[in-house]
Amino acid sequence: MAASRYRRFLKLCEEWPVDETKRGRDLGAYLRQRVAQAFREGENTQYPRPRDTSFSGLSVEEYKLILSTDTLEEFKEINKGMWKKLQEKFAPRNPEEKQKAW
């Protein structure tokens, strides 16, 4: 896996030109520097992951917590409009109470 990732980064470096007028702030030069640091042994570089994370930096456990039914219900409650919350708070609990109120 590291070998294919290394080759993809090399391809990116080949296609991304270095702009000599932007010394110290050129993205192409920065990419080359980062690839050289990350793949010190070329295709033979081992690529350990310090954590199982995604692009967001969250772990699998954190995603499970965020996407749990309880958490999603809490977000739904937070996002309800004020009118809806008031209706639910003051609405009769059963249909018989509703008829008496009218």
Short mmCIF file of C-alpha atoms in Angstrom, two decimals:
data_model
loop_
_atom_site.label_atom_id
_atom_site.label_comp_id
_atom_site.label_asym_id
_atom_site.label_seq_id
_atom_site.Cartn_x
_atom_site.Cartn_y
_atom_site.Cartn_z
CA MET A 1 0.00 0.00 0.00
CA ALA A 2 2.83 2.41 0.80
CA ALA A 3 4.40 1.74 -2.59
CA SER A 4 1.25 2.67 -4.50
CA ARG A 5 0.75 5.74 -2.31
CA TYR A 6 4.36 6.74 -2.92
CA ARG A 7 3.93 6.40 -6.70
CA ARG A 8 0.77 8.52 -6.61
CA PHE A 9 2.56 11.26 -4.70
CA LEU A 10 5.47 11.13 -7.14
CA LYS A 11 3.02 11.50 -10.02
CA LEU A 12 1.49 14.50 -8.28
CA CYS A 13 4.95 16.04 -7.81
CA GLU A 14 5.74 15.50 -11.49
CA GLU A 15 2.55 17.21 -12.59
CA TRP A 16 2.76 20.10 -10.11
CA PRO A 17 5.33 22.66 -11.29
CA VAL A 18 7.63 24.54 -8.97
CA ASP A 19 7.31 28.31 -9.25
CA GLU A 20 10.74 29.79 -8.58
CA THR A 21 9.21 33.24 -8.07
CA LYS A 22 7.47 31.98 -4.91
CA ARG A 23 10.50 30.86 -2.94
CA GLY A 24 9.52 29.70 0.53
CA ARG A 25 5.81 29.73 -0.25
CA ASP A 26 5.42 27.57 -3.36
CA LEU A 27 2.98 24.67 -3.05
CA GLY A 28 4.88 22.49 -5.53
CA ALA A 29 8.10 22.81 -3.54
CA TYR A 30 6.22 22.18 -0.31
CA LEU A 31 4.65 19.00 -1.73
CA ARG A 32 8.05 17.70 -2.77
CA GLN A 33 9.47 18.42 0.67
CA ARG A 34 6.59 16.65 2.44
CA VAL A 35 6.80 13.60 0.14
CA ALA A 36 10.54 13.38 0.79
CA GLN A 37 9.92 13.52 4.55
CA ALA A 38 7.06 11.03 4.53
CA PHE A 39 8.74 8.52 2.21
CA ARG A 40 12.37 8.57 3.32
CA GLU A 41 12.92 5.04 1.97
CA GLY A 42 10.98 5.52 -1.26
CA GLU A 43 8.66 2.61 -2.11
CA ASN A 44 10.04 0.62 0.83
CA THR A 45 8.80 3.13 3.39
CA GLN A 46 6.51 1.67 6.00
CA TYR A 47 3.52 3.92 6.52
CA PRO A 48 2.22 3.42 10.05
CA ARG A 49 -0.87 5.30 11.00
CA PRO A 50 -0.68 6.86 14.46
CA ARG A 51 -4.47 6.59 14.82
CA ASP A 52 -7.27 5.12 12.82
CA THR A 53 -8.76 8.39 11.68
CA SER A 54 -10.40 9.92 8.68
CA PHE A 55 -9.85 13.24 6.99
CA SER A 56 -11.67 14.91 9.87
CA GLY A 57 -9.26 13.56 12.46
CA LEU A 58 -12.00 11.68 14.32
CA SER A 59 -11.56 8.08 15.36
CA VAL A 60 -14.03 5.30 14.65
CA GLU A 61 -15.20 5.43 18.27
CA GLU A 62 -15.82 9.18 18.02
CA TYR A 63 -17.84 8.69 14.83
CA LYS A 64 -19.91 5.98 16.50
CA LEU A 65 -20.67 8.31 19.39
CA ILE A 66 -21.59 11.23 17.13
CA LEU A 67 -23.74 9.12 14.84
CA SER A 68 -25.50 7.22 17.61
CA THR A 69 -29.27 7.42 17.70
CA ASP A 70 -29.23 9.23 21.05
CA THR A 71 -26.87 11.93 19.81
CA LEU A 72 -28.82 12.41 16.59
CA GLU A 73 -32.04 12.76 18.59
CA GLU A 74 -30.38 15.41 20.74
CA PHE A 75 -29.34 17.32 17.62
CA LYS A 76 -32.86 17.10 16.25
CA GLU A 77 -34.19 18.52 19.50
CA ILE A 78 -31.67 21.35 19.43
CA ASN A 79 -32.58 22.19 15.83
CA LYS A 80 -36.33 22.32 16.38
CA GLY A 81 -37.87 25.74 16.03
CA MET A 82 -39.20 27.58 19.04
CA TRP A 83 -42.80 27.30 17.83
CA LYS A 84 -42.57 23.52 17.50
CA LYS A 85 -41.07 23.21 20.98
CA LEU A 86 -43.87 25.32 22.48
CA GLN A 87 -46.52 23.27 20.67
CA GLU A 88 -45.10 20.05 22.02
CA LYS A 89 -44.73 21.44 25.53
CA PHE A 90 -48.27 22.73 25.83
CA ALA A 91 -50.08 20.19 23.68
CA PRO A 92 -52.47 17.83 25.51
CA ARG A 93 -50.96 14.45 26.28
CA ASN A 94 -53.87 12.37 24.95
CA PRO A 95 -56.68 12.95 22.42
CA GLU A 96 -59.39 13.25 25.15
CA GLU A 97 -57.62 16.22 26.73
CA LYS A 98 -57.39 17.83 23.29
CA GLN A 99 -61.19 17.69 22.83
CA LYS A 100 -61.80 19.12 26.34
CA ALA A 101 -59.44 22.02 25.58
CA TRP A 102 -61.50 23.06 22.57
#
